[in-house]
Coordinates of C-alpha atoms and ligand atoms in Angstrom, one line a residue:
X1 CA 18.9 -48.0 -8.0
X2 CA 19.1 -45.7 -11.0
X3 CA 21.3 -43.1 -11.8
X4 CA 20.0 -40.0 -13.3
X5 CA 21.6 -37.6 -16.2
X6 CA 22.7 -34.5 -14.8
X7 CA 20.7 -31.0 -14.2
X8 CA 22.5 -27.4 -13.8
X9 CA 20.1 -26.9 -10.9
X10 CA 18.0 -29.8 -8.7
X11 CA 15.0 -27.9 -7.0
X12 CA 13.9 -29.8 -3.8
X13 CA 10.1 -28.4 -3.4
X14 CA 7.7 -27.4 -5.8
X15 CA 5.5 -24.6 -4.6
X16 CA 6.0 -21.0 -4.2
X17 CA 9.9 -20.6 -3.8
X18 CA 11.0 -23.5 -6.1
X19 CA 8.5 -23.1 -8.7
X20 CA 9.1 -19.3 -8.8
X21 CA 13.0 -20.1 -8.9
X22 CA 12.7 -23.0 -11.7
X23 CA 10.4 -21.1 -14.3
X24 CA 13.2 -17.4 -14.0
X25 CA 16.0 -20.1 -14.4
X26 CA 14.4 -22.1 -17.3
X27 CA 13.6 -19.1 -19.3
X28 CA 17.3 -18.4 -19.3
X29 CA 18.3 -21.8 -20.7
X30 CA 18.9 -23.4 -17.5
X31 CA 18.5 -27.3 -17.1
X32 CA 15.9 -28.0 -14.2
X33 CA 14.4 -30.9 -12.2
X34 CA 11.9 -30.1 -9.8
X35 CA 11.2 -32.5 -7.4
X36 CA 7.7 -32.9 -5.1
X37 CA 7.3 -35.2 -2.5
X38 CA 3.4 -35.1 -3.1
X39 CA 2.0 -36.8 -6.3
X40 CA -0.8 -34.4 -7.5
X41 CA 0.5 -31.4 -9.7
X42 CA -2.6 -29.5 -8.0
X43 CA -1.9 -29.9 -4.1
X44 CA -1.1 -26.7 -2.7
X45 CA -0.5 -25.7 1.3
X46 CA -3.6 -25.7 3.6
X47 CA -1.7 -24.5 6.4
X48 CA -1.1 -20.4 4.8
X49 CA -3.6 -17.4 5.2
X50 CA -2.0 -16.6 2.5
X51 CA -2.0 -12.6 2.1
X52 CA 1.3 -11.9 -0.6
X53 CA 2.6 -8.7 0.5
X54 CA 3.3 -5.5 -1.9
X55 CA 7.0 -6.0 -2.3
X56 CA 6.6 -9.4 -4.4
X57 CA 4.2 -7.7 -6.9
X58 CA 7.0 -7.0 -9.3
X59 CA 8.5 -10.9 -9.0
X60 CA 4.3 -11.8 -10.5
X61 CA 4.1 -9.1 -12.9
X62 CA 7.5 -10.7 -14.3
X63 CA 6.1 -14.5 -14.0
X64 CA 3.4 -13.2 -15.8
X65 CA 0.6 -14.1 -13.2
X66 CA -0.9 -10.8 -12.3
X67 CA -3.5 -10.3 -14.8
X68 CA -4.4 -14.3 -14.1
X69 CA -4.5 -13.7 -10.7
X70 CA -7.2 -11.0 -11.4
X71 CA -9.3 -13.3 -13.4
X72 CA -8.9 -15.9 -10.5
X73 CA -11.0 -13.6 -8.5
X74 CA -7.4 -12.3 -6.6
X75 CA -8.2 -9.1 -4.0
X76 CA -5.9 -6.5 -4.0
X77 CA -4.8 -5.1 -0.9
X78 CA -3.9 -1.6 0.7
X79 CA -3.3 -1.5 4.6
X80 CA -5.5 -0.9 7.7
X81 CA -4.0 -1.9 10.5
X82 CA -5.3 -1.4 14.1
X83 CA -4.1 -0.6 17.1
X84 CA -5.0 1.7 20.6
X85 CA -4.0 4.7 18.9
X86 CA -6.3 4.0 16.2
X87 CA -5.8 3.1 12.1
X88 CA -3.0 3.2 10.7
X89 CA -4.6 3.3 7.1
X90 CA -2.8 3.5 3.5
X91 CA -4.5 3.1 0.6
X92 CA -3.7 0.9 -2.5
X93 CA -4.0 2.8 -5.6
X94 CA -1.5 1.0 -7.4
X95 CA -2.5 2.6 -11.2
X96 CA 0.6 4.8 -11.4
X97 CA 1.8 5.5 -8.1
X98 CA 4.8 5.0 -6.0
X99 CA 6.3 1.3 -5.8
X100 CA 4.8 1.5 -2.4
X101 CA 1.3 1.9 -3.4
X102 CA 1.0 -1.0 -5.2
X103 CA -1.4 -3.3 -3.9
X104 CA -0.8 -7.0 -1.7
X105 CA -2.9 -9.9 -2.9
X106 CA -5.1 -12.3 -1.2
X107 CA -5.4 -15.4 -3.1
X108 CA -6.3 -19.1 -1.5
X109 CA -3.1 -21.1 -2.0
X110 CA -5.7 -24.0 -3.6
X111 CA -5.7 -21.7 -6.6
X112 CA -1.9 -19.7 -6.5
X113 CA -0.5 -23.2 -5.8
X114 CA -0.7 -25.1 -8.6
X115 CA -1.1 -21.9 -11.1
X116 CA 2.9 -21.5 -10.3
X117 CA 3.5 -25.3 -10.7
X118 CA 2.0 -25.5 -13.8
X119 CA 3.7 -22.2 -15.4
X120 CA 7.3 -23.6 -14.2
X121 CA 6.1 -27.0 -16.2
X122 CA 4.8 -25.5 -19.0
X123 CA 8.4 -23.6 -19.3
X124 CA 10.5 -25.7 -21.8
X125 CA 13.5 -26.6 -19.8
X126 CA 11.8 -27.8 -16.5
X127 CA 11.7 -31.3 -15.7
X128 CA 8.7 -31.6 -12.7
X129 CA 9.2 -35.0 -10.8
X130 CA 5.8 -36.0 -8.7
X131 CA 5.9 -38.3 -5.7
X132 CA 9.5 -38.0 -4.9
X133 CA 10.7 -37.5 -1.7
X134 CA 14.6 -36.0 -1.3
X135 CA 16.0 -38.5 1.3
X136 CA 19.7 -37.8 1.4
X137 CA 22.3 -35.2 0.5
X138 CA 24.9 -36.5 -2.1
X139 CA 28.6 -35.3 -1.8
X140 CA 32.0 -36.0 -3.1
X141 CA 35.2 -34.1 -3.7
X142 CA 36.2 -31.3 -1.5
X143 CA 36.6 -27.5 -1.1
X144 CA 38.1 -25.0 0.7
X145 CA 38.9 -26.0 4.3
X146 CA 37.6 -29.7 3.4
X147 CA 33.9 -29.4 3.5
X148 CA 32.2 -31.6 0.7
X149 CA 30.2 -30.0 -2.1
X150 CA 27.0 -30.8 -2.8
X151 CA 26.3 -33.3 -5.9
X152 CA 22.9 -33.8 -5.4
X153 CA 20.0 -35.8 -3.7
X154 CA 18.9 -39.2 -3.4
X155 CA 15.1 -39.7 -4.1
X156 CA 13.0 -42.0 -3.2
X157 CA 9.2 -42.7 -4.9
X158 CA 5.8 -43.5 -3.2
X159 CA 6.7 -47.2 -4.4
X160 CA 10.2 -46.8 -2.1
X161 CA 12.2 -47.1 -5.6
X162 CA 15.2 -45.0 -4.9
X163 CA 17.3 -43.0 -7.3
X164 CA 20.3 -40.4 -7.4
X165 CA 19.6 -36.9 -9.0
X166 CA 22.7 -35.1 -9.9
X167 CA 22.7 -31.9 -10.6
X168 CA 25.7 -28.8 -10.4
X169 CA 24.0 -26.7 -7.9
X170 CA 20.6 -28.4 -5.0
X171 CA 18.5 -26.0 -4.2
X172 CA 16.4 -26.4 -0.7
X173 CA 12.6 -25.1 -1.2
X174 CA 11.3 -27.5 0.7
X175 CA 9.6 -25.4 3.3
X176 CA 9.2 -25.2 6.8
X177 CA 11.4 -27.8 8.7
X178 CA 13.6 -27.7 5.7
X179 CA 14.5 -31.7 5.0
X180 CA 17.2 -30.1 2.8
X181 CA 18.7 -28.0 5.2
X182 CA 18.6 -30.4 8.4
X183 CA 20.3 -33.0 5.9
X184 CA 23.1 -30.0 4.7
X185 CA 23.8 -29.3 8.5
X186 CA 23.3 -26.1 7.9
X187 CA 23.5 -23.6 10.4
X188 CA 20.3 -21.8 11.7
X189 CA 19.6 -19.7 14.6
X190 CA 15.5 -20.4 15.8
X191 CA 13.6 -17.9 18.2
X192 CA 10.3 -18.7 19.7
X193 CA 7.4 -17.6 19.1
X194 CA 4.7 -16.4 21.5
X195 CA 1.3 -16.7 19.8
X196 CA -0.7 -19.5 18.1
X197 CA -3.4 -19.1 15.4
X198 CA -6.7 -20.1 14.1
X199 CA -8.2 -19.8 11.1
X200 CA -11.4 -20.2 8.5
X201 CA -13.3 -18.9 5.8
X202 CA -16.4 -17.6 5.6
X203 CA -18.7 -16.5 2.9
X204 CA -21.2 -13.1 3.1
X205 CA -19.0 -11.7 5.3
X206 CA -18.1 -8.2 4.2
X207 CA -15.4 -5.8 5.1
X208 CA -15.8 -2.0 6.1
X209 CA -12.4 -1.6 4.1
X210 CA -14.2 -3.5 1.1
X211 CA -10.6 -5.6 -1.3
X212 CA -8.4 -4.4 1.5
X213 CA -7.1 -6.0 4.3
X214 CA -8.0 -5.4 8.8
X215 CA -5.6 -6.3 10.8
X216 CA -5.7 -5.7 14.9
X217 CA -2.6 -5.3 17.2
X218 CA -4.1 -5.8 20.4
X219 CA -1.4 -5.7 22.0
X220 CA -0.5 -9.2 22.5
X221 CA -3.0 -10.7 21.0
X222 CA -3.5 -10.5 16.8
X223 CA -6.4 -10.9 14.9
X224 CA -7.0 -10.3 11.1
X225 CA -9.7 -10.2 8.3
X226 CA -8.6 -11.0 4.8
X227 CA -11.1 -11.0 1.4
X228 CA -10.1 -13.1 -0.7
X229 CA -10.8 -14.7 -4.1
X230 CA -14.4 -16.5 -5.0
X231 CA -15.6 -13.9 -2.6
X232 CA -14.8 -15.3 0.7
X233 CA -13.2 -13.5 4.0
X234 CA -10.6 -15.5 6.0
X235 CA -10.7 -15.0 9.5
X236 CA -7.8 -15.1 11.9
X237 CA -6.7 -15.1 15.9
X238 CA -3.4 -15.1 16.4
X239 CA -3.5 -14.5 19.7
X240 CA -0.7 -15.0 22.7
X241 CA -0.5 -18.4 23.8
X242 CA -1.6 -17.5 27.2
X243 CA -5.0 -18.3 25.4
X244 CA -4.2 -21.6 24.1
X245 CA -6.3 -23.7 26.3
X246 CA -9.0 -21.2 25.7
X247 CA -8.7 -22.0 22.2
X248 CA -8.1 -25.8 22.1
X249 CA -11.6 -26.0 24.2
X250 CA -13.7 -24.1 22.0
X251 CA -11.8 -22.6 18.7
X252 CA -14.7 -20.7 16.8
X253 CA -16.3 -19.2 20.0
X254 CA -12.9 -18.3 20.7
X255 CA -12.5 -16.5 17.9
X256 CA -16.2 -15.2 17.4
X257 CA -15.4 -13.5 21.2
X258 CA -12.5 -12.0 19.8
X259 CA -14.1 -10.5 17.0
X260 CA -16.8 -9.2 18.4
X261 CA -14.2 -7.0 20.5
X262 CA -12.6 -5.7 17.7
X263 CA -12.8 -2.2 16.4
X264 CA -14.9 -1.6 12.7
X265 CA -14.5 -5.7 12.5
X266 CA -17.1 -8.1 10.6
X267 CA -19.1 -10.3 12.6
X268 CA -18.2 -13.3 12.6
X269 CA -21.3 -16.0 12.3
X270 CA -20.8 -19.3 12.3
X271 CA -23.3 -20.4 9.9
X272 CA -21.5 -19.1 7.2
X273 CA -18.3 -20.7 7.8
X274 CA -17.1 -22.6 4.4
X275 CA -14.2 -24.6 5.7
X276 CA -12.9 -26.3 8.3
X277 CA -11.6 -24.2 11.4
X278 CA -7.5 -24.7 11.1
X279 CA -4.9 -24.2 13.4
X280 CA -1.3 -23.9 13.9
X281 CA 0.4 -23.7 17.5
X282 CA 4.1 -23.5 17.4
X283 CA 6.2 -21.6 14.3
X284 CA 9.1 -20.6 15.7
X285 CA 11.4 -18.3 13.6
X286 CA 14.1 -19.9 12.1
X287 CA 16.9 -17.9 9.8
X288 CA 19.1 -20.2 8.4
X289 CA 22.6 -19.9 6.2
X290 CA 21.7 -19.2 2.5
X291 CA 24.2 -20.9 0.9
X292 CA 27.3 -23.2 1.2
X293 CA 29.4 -25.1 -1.5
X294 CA 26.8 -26.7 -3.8
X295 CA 23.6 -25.7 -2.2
X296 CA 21.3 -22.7 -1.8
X297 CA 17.7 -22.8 0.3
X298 CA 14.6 -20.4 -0.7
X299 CA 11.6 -19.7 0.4
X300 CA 10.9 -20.8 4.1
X301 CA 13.5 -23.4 3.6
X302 CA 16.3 -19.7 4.5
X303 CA 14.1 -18.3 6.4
X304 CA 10.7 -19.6 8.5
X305 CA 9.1 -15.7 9.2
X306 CA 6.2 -15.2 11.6
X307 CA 3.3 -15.8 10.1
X308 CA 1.7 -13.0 12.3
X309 CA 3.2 -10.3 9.4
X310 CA 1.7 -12.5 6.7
X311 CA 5.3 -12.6 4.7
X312 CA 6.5 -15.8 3.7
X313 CA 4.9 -16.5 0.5
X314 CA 6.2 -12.7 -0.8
X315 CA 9.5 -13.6 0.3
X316 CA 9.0 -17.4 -1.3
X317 CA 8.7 -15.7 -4.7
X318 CA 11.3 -12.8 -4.0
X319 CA 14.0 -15.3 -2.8
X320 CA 13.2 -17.6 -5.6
X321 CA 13.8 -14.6 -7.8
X322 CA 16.9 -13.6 -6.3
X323 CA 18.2 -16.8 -6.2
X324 CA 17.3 -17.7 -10.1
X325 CA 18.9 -14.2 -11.0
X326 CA 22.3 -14.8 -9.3
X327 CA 22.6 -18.0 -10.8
X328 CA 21.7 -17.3 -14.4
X329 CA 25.3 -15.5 -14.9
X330 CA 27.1 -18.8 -14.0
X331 CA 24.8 -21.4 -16.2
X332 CA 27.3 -22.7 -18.3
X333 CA 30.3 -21.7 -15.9
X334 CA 32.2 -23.7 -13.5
X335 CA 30.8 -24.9 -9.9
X336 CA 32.7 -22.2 -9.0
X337 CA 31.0 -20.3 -10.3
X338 CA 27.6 -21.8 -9.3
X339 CA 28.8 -21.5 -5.3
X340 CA 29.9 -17.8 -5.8
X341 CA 26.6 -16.9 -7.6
X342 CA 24.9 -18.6 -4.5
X343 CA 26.7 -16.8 -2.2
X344 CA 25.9 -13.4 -3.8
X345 CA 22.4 -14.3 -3.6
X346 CA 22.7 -15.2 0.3
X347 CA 24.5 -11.9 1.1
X348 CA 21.4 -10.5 -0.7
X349 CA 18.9 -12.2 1.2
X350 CA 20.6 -11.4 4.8
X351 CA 21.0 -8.0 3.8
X352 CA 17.1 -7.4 2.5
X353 CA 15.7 -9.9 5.2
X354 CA 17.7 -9.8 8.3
X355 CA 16.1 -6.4 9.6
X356 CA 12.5 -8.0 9.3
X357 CA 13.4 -10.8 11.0
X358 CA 15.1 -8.7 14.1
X359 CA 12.2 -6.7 14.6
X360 CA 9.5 -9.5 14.1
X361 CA 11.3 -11.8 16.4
X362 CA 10.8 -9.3 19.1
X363 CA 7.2 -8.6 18.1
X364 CA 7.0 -12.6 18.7
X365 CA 7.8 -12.7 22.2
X366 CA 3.9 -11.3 22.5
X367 CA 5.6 -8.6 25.2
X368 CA 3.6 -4.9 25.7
X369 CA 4.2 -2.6 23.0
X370 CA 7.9 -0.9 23.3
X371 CA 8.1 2.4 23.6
X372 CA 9.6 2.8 19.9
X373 CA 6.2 0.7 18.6
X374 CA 4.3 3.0 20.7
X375 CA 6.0 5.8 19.0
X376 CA 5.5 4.6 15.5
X377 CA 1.8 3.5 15.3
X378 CA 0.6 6.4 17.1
X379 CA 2.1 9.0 14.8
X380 CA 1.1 6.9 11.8
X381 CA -2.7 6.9 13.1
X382 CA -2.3 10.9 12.9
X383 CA 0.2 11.4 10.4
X384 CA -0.3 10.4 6.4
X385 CA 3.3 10.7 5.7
X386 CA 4.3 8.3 9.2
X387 CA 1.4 5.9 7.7
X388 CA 2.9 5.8 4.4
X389 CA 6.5 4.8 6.1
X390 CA 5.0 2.1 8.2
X391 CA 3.0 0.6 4.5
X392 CA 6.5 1.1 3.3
X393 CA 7.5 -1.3 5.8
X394 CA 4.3 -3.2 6.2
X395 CA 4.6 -4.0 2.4
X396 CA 8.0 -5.3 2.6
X397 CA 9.5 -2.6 0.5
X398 CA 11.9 -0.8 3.0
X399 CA 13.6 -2.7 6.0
X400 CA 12.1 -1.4 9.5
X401 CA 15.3 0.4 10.4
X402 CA 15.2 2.6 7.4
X403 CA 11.9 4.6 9.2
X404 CA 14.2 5.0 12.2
X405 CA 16.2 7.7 10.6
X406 CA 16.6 11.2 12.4
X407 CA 13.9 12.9 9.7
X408 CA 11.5 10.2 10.5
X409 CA 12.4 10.0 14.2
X410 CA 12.0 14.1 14.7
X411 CA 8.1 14.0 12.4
X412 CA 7.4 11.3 14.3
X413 CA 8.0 13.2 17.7
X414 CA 6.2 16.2 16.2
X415 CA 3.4 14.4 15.6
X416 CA 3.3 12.3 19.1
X417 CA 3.8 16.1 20.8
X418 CA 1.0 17.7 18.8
X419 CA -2.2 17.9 20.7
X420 CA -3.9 19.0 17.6
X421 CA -3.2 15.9 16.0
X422 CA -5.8 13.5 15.9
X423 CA -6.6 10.0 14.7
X424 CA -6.9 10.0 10.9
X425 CA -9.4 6.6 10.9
X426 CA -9.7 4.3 8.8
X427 CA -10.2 5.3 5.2
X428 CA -7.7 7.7 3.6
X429 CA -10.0 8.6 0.6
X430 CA -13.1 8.2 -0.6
X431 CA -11.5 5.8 -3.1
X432 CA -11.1 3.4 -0.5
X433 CA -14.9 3.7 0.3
X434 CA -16.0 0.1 -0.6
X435 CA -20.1 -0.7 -1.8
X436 CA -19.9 -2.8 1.4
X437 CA -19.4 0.0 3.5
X438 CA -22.1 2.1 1.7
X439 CA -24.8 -0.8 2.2
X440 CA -23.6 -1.3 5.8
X441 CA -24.0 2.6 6.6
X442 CA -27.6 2.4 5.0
Ligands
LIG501 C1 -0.5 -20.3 10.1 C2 0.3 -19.7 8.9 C3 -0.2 -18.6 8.2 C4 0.6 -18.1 7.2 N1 0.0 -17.0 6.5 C5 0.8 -16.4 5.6 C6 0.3 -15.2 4.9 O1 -0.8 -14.7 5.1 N2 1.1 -14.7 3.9 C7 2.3 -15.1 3.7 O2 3.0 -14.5 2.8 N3 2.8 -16.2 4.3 C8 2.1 -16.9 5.2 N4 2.5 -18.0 5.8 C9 3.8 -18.5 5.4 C10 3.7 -19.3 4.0 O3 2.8 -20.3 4.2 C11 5.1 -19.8 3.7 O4 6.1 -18.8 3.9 C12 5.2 -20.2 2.2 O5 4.4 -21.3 2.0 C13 6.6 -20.6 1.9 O6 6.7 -21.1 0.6 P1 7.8 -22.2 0.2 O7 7.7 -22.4 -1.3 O8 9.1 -21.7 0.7 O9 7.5 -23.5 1.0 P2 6.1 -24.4 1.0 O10 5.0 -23.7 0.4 O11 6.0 -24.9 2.4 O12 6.5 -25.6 0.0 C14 7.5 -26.5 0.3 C15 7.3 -27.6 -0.7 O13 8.4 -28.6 -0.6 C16 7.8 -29.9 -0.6 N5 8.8 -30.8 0.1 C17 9.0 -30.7 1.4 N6 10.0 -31.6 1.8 C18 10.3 -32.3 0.6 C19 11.2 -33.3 0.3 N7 12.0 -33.9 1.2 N8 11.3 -33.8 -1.0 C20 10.5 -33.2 -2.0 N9 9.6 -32.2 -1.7 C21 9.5 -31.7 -0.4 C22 6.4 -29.8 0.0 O14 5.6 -30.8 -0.3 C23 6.0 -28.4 -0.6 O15 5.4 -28.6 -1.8 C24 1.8 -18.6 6.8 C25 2.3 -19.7 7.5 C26 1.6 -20.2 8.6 C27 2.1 -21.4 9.3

């Protein structure tokens, strides 16, 4: 066994959140290995429909990846989402408007995957190690009330070679099922999750929206449409798992049923299905502790978010941010300073995070609509302004309490009371008119 030099920060999982988290950190001077499990610097997760929500835009304008995202073929995204009271529809005309008008992205994670592994390698400072799996949690000394801080992790190779990585501060962005965390003991609290999903891609399969997302809240069951790069749509049922066995049997006539339900929907034609029809069935949602003495997690690793909301890689490069921005302070300090650093960051992430995952984990139990969603999605179907708080939302920019204020609360009763309000529909300007639509209508 081999015993390693030491790094300011060891980064357990190189995709969104760790790759996001070592390229901010190396820019500042910091000292970073970056450790992989998988061998090839171009793997990426299949597993991901992959929409990145408005509120991360900023956290890729500063990595530098939007205008490469565009030329990757990238589809910006406004919001159109569906449900009995009819569209809830905000536009994404992110030139020079609001923060909240700036557009989500739909990129396949085969090319955002290793585009953020290879900017956090090309940053001078970053040390990417392939092939090695974290296996253990090293500790010595003691703090506070006798917990042991973190030193670092033991690795061990495709070959079974072990060694010891040292490092002032281990950071868990290792995903789902966080290896990281599970070997920390850290504390979690998990919530189930009604529904299951399946998913593929299909090609010549255009959208009435044209770049911008459709999503449906039937009320359990969830269905989306995403365009995405190389011009391709994904297609999604995420429906309750009452419809699991209907499913398993028969996924794509499963999900061709659903769509041909849906409102303003694509069809969805077998033949032109490009990839292989995945699934996932069980992801319940797990928050976990941020940070204790010597460790932080990011990404999915703090926090495994429904999938339904389409979420986790935003927050994977937001966390990373945060994290990499609390930290850059204390390089060069003590490990107490490292710990309170990561402790500022946790607070952060509770306090920007916790709401979303309140009000998705009851959105998860795949129960009828409550009378406060019922109250919400049917003034922002009527109401501009209500449809522009719920994209605020939507987009990750503003908790969901923060549209439950008494302004908000007494429009949105207005316009629930209003018989002379009626259903916007789905586009919100001509803008959003896409050539797809045009050649449909003809
Ligand atoms: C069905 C489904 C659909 C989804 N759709 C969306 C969506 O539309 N939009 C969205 O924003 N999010 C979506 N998500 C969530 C999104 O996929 C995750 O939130 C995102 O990948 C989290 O990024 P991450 O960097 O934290 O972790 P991951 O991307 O999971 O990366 C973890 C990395 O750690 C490595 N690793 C793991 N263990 C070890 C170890 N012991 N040693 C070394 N390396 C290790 C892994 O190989 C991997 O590279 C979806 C998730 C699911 C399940």
């Amino acid at each position: 066994m081999s015993r390693n030099s030491s790094y300011d920060v060891a980064i357990v999982g190189a995709s969104i959140a760790g790759c996001t988290a070592a390229t901010i950190l190396a820019r500042a001077g910091a000292k970073v290995a970056l450790v992989e499990r998988r061998s090839n610097a171009n793997a990426f997760k299949r597993i991901c429909t992959h929409f990145i929500q408005p509120s991360a835009s900023p956290t890729l304008d500063r990595l530098g990846l939007t205008q490469t995202l565009e030329k990757l073929g990238a589809r910006p995204s406004g919001m159109n989402i569906w449900t009995r009271y009819g569209w809830m529809s905000y536009p994404c005309d992110w030139a020079d408007g609001p923060r909240d008008r700036r557009p989500g992205w739909n990129i396949r994670r085969e090319l955002l995957d290793p585009l953020l592994r290879h900017l956090a390698t090309d940053t001078g400072g970053v040390e990417l190690m392939l092939g090695q799996r974290a296996v253990e949690v090293l500790r010595d000394g003691t703090v506070g009330r006798g917990a042991a801080r973190m030193r670092g992790v033991r690795l061990r190779a495709l070959d079974g070679r072990e060694r010891e990585l040292h490092a002032t501060i281990v950071v868990g962005a290792d995903g789902r099922c966080s290896s990281i965390a599970r070997l920390a003991g850290t504390p979690e609290k998990r919530k189930a999750h009604n529904r299951f999903g399946y998913f593929a891609y299909y090609r010549d399969t255009p959208l009435v929206t044209g770049s911008s997302n459709q999503i449906w809240l039937q009320d359990p069951d969830v269905a989306y449409a995403f365009p995405t790069d190389s011009e391709l749509t994904l297609l999604v049922c995420m429906p309750h798992k009452d419809r699991l066995s209907e499913f398993r049997a028969h996924p794509e006539q499963a999900m061709r049923r659903t769509f041909q339900q849906l409102a303003d929907a694509p069809q969805l034609e077998p033949d032109k299905r490009v990839s292989k029809i995945l699934g996932k069935i069980d992801t319940p949602i797990v928050f976990r502790q941020g940070a204790s003495p010597g460790l932080a997690l990011v990404g999915d690793a703090a926090f495994e978010a429904d999938p339904v909301w389409g979420v986790g890689c935003g927050w994977a490069l937001q966390s990373g941010e945060w994290l990499a921005d609390a930290l850059v302070p204390a390089l060069g300090g003590s490990e107490r300073d490292f710990d309170a650093a990561a402790e500022a960051y946790a607070r952060k992430h509770r306090r920007r995070l916790r709401s979303h995952e309140f009000f998705t984990a009851q959105f998860a139990k795949g129960k009828p609509f409550t009378l406060g969603e019922r109250l919400v999605y049917r003034a922002a179907a009527r109401d501009r302004e209500v449809a522009s708080r719920v994209a605020a939302v939507g987009g990750r920019w503003i908790a969901p309490h923060e549209i439950l204020g008494p302004r908000s609360l007494a429009r949105m009763l207005r316009v629930n009371l209003s018989p002379a309000r009626q259903p916007i529909g789905l586009f919100s300007s001509e803008a959003e008119r896409s050539p797809a639509l045009s050649q449909l209508a003809s």
